[in-house]
GROMACS .gro file of C-alpha atoms in nm:
model
  220
    1MET     CA    1   3.128  21.126  10.605
    2ASN     CA    2   3.489  21.009  10.646
    3LYS     CA    3   3.667  21.143  10.952
    4LYS     CA    4   3.949  21.381  10.866
    5ILE     CA    5   4.292  21.314  11.016
    6LEU     CA    6   4.592  21.547  11.003
    7LEU     CA    7   4.926  21.364  11.016
    8ILE     CA    8   5.222  21.587  11.106
    9GLU     CA    9   5.522  21.369  11.026
   10ASP     CA   10   5.845  21.446  10.838
   11ASP     CA   11   5.932  21.084  10.751
   12ILE     CA   12   5.795  21.054  10.397
   13GLN     CA   13   5.793  20.674  10.406
   14MET     CA   14   5.603  20.679  10.736
   15GLN     CA   15   5.362  20.935  10.591
   16SER     CA   16   5.283  20.715  10.293
   17LEU     CA   17   5.233  20.405  10.506
   18ILE     CA   18   4.994  20.572  10.750
   19VAL     CA   19   4.793  20.760  10.486
   20GLU     CA   20   4.736  20.443  10.282
   21TYR     CA   21   4.655  20.233  10.587
   22LEU     CA   22   4.405  20.483  10.726
   23LYS     CA   23   4.240  20.505  10.386
   24ASP     CA   24   4.154  20.133  10.416
   25TYR     CA   25   3.956  20.220  10.730
   26ASN     CA   26   3.773  20.511  10.568
   27PHE     CA   27   3.981  20.787  10.723
   28ASP     CA   28   4.066  21.089  10.507
   29CYS     CA   29   4.427  21.154  10.610
   30THR     CA   30   4.624  21.464  10.512
   31ALA     CA   31   5.001  21.440  10.569
   32ILE     CA   32   5.227  21.740  10.620
   33SER     CA   33   5.594  21.768  10.718
   34HIS     CA   34   5.644  22.124  10.835
   35PRO     CA   35   5.495  22.266  11.158
   36LYS     CA   36   5.433  22.616  11.021
   37LYS     CA   37   5.240  22.477  10.724
   38ALA     CA   38   5.042  22.255  10.961
   39LEU     CA   39   4.941  22.554  11.175
   40LYS     CA   40   4.835  22.748  10.867
   41LEU     CA   41   4.630  22.452  10.745
   42LEU     CA   42   4.454  22.420  11.082
   43GLU     CA   43   4.334  22.779  11.051
   44SER     CA   44   4.154  22.707  10.725
   45LYS     CA   45   4.048  22.342  10.743
   46LYS     CA   46   3.869  22.135  11.006
   47PHE     CA   47   4.005  21.800  11.122
   48ASN     CA   48   3.872  21.543  11.368
   49LEU     CA   49   4.209  21.435  11.505
   50ILE     CA   50   4.584  21.504  11.476
   51ILE     CA   51   4.868  21.250  11.475
   52LEU     CA   52   5.177  21.443  11.584
   53ASP     CA   53   5.542  21.342  11.559
   54LEU     CA   54   5.776  21.512  11.806
   55MET     CA   55   6.098  21.529  11.603
   56LEU     CA   56   6.018  21.778  11.330
   57PRO     CA   57   6.202  22.046  11.131
   58GLU     CA   58   6.160  22.412  11.233
   59MET     CA   59   6.000  22.336  11.569
   60ASP     CA   60   6.001  22.072  11.842
   61GLY     CA   61   5.681  21.867  11.854
   62PHE     CA   62   5.596  21.976  12.208
   63ASP     CA   63   5.626  22.343  12.107
   64LEU     CA   64   5.402  22.273  11.808
   65PHE     CA   65   5.155  22.099  12.042
   66LYS     CA   66   5.127  22.420  12.246
   67GLN     CA   67   5.080  22.629  11.931
   68ILE     CA   68   4.803  22.398  11.811
   69GLN     CA   69   4.623  22.432  12.143
   70LYS     CA   70   4.610  22.809  12.098
   71ILE     CA   71   4.405  22.778  11.781
   72SER     CA   72   4.226  22.445  11.814
   73ASN     CA   73   4.082  22.202  12.069
   74ILE     CA   74   4.127  21.902  11.840
   75PRO     CA   75   4.226  21.565  11.995
   76ILE     CA   76   4.596  21.481  11.949
   77ILE     CA   77   4.779  21.148  11.943
   78ILE     CA   78   5.153  21.187  11.986
   79SER     CA   79   5.342  20.942  11.763
   80SER     CA   80   5.712  20.945  11.846
   81ALA     CA   81   6.034  20.750  11.878
   82ARG     CA   82   6.082  20.928  12.211
   83ALA     CA   83   5.957  20.634  12.410
   84ASP     CA   84   6.092  20.726  12.757
   85ILE     CA   85   5.848  20.783  13.040
   86GLY     CA   86   5.951  21.147  13.082
   87ASN     CA   87   5.835  21.241  12.734
   88LYS     CA   88   5.515  21.042  12.775
   89ILE     CA   89   5.432  21.216  13.102
   90HIS     CA   90   5.508  21.557  12.949
   91GLY     CA   91   5.283  21.477  12.654
   92PHE     CA   92   4.991  21.383  12.877
   93GLU     CA   93   5.051  21.686  13.099
   94LEU     CA   94   5.013  21.907  12.793
   95GLY     CA   95   4.682  21.740  12.716
   96ALA     CA   96   4.761  21.464  12.465
   97ASN     CA   97   4.476  21.216  12.421
   98ASP     CA   98   4.718  20.931  12.360
   99TYR     CA   99   5.091  20.862  12.318
  100LEU     CA  100   5.207  20.595  12.077
  101ALA     CA  101   5.578  20.504  12.084
  102LYS     CA  102   5.743  20.412  11.753
  103PRO     CA  103   5.771  20.159  11.607
  104TYR     CA  104   5.413  20.036  11.624
  105GLU     CA  105   5.170  19.837  11.416
  106PRO     CA  106   4.943  20.057  11.199
  107ARG     CA  107   4.643  19.859  11.321
  108GLU     CA  108   4.717  19.974  11.676
  109LEU     CA  109   4.709  20.335  11.558
  110VAL     CA  110   4.370  20.276  11.394
  111LEU     CA  111   4.229  20.125  11.714
  112ARG     CA  112   4.349  20.420  11.920
  113ILE     CA  113   4.200  20.668  11.673
  114GLU     CA  114   3.869  20.481  11.675
  115ASN     CA  115   3.863  20.470  12.056
  116ILE     CA  116   3.916  20.847  12.085
  117LEU     CA  117   3.654  20.929  11.821
  118LYS     CA  118   3.409  20.677  11.967
  119LYS     CA  119   3.453  20.827  12.310
  120SER     CA  120   3.373  21.168  12.166
  121LEU     CA  121   3.027  21.041  12.070
  122ASN     CA  122   2.965  20.954  12.435
  123GLU     CA  123   3.104  21.283  12.559
  124LYS     CA  124   2.848  21.511  12.399
  125HIS     CA  125   2.638  21.690  12.657
  126TYR     CA  126   2.311  21.863  12.579
  127ILE     CA  127   2.258  22.165  12.800
  128SER     CA  128   1.979  22.412  12.726
  129ASP     CA  129   2.019  22.502  12.355
  130PHE     CA  130   2.383  22.389  12.345
  131ILE     CA  131   2.574  22.075  12.258
  132ILE     CA  132   2.913  22.046  12.428
  133ASP     CA  133   3.163  21.801  12.279
  134LYS     CA  134   3.410  21.745  12.562
  135ILE     CA  135   3.653  21.537  12.356
  136ASN     CA  136   3.692  21.779  12.068
  137LYS     CA  137   3.626  22.070  12.306
  138GLU     CA  138   3.365  22.226  12.082
  139VAL     CA  139   3.036  22.401  12.151
  140PHE     CA  140   2.734  22.408  11.922
  141LEU     CA  141   2.425  22.626  11.951
  142GLU     CA  142   2.140  22.427  11.799
  143GLU     CA  143   2.399  22.237  11.589
  144TYR     CA  144   2.575  22.553  11.470
  145PRO     CA  145   2.942  22.566  11.585
  146ILE     CA  146   3.047  22.845  11.821
  147ASP     CA  147   3.404  22.963  11.766
  148LEU     CA  148   3.530  22.981  12.126
  149THR     CA  149   3.893  23.019  12.227
  150LYS     CA  150   4.045  22.761  12.463
  151ILE     CA  151   3.986  22.983  12.768
  152GLU     CA  152   3.634  23.078  12.659
  153TYR     CA  153   3.551  22.709  12.616
  154GLU     CA  154   3.681  22.629  12.966
  155ILE     CA  155   3.478  22.909  13.122
  156PHE     CA  156   3.163  22.817  12.930
  157LEU     CA  157   3.200  22.448  13.020
  158PHE     CA  158   3.246  22.528  13.389
  159LEU     CA  159   2.937  22.749  13.397
  160CYS     CA  160   2.731  22.489  13.211
  161GLU     CA  161   2.840  22.211  13.443
  162ASN     CA  162   2.727  22.428  13.733
  163ILE     CA  163   2.396  22.524  13.574
  164ASN     CA  164   2.176  22.747  13.792
  165LYS     CA  165   2.457  22.782  14.046
  166VAL     CA  166   2.631  23.110  14.115
  167SER     CA  167   3.006  23.089  14.042
  168SER     CA  168   3.245  23.351  14.174
  169ARG     CA  169   3.526  23.488  13.961
  170GLU     CA  170   3.772  23.304  14.183
  171GLN     CA  171   3.594  22.972  14.125
  172ILE     CA  172   3.597  23.031  13.750
  173VAL     CA  173   3.970  23.111  13.751
  174ASN     CA  174   4.050  22.803  13.961
  175ALA     CA  175   3.850  22.579  13.725
  176THR     CA  176   4.032  22.697  13.413
  177SER     CA  177   4.389  22.736  13.290
  178LEU     CA  178   4.380  23.111  13.355
  179ASN     CA  179   4.657  23.241  13.580
  180ILE     CA  180   4.535  23.583  13.684
  181ASN     CA  181   4.443  23.794  13.981
  182THR     CA  182   4.066  23.763  14.026
  183LYS     CA  183   4.042  24.133  14.106
  184ASN     CA  184   4.114  24.234  13.747
  185ARG     CA  185   3.847  24.236  13.476
  186THR     CA  186   3.983  23.953  13.258
  187ILE     CA  187   3.697  23.716  13.348
  188ASP     CA  188   3.442  23.987  13.266
  189MET     CA  189   3.610  24.041  12.928
  190HIS     CA  190   3.594  23.667  12.849
  191ILE     CA  191   3.229  23.647  12.957
  192SER     CA  192   3.151  23.944  12.732
  193ASN     CA  193   3.318  23.770  12.438
  194ILE     CA  194   3.128  23.445  12.506
  195ARG     CA  195   2.797  23.631  12.526
  196GLN     CA  196   2.865  23.801  12.194
  197LYS     CA  197   2.948  23.470  12.025
  198ILE     CA  198   2.638  23.290  12.154
  199GLY     CA  199   2.409  23.586  12.084
  200ASP     CA  200   2.339  23.662  12.450
  201ASP     CA  201   2.243  24.026  12.510
  202SER     CA  202   2.455  24.155  12.799
  203LYS     CA  203   2.174  24.387  12.912
  204PHE     CA  204   1.906  24.117  12.901
  205PRO     CA  205   2.100  23.785  12.904
  206ILE     CA  206   1.917  23.459  12.843
  207TYR     CA  207   2.201  23.218  12.922
  208ILE     CA  208   2.476  23.380  13.132
  209LYS     CA  209   2.355  23.612  13.405
  210SER     CA  210   2.567  23.848  13.611
  211ILE     CA  211   2.527  23.818  13.987
  212TRP     CA  212   2.618  24.157  14.124
  213GLY     CA  213   2.923  24.153  14.352
  214ILE     CA  214   2.973  23.776  14.318
  215GLY     CA  215   3.015  23.642  13.966
  216TYR     CA  216   2.808  23.463  13.705
  217LYS     CA  217   2.543  23.196  13.661
  218PHE     CA  218   2.441  22.988  13.359
  219VAL     CA  219   2.064  22.940  13.343
  220GLY     CA  220   1.890  22.678  13.130
   0.00000   0.00000   0.00000
């Protein structure tokens, strides 16, 4: 099956060039110009990778990047004429998988896409009944996708990587992008949501066990 690419780019000529070039390498590329339409499309259709321009109508590319991260863990290549080091650093700080400064050869874009997707094949971890795709930041239960939020994914990944070890709430917070006081019940709420999504009975959990007065433990 062809990998699906979402190109968010308002230069129509650039759109046409990239879509046609990627087609030659068996990529199914959808091009869109407006950030709000792109966000709506991401809610209804699954893509393997996004190519994101920074200078867009309606919304700056970095702001769009943050909005995308709220609804999807998809890999993102920033493609922009903003070639200065400050923008590149900011892009990588936000979590970009790559940053390609315009102008560039289309073949270079293809190679970078292939490298990211190839790496994703080597970043799949099999833990208990789960498959964790660390590139696309996705979790599967016996090959069925689990719809976790960004924070839920981070918590689940941390617990899985520390299988059979007790993790305190403070350790979980420090290992994720949460910025909360560990004395509140936010972690417990996220754990409850994860359990519900993976079919883990909170009263008799199979995967995530509560350790009274300490935190949680993932058991295989």
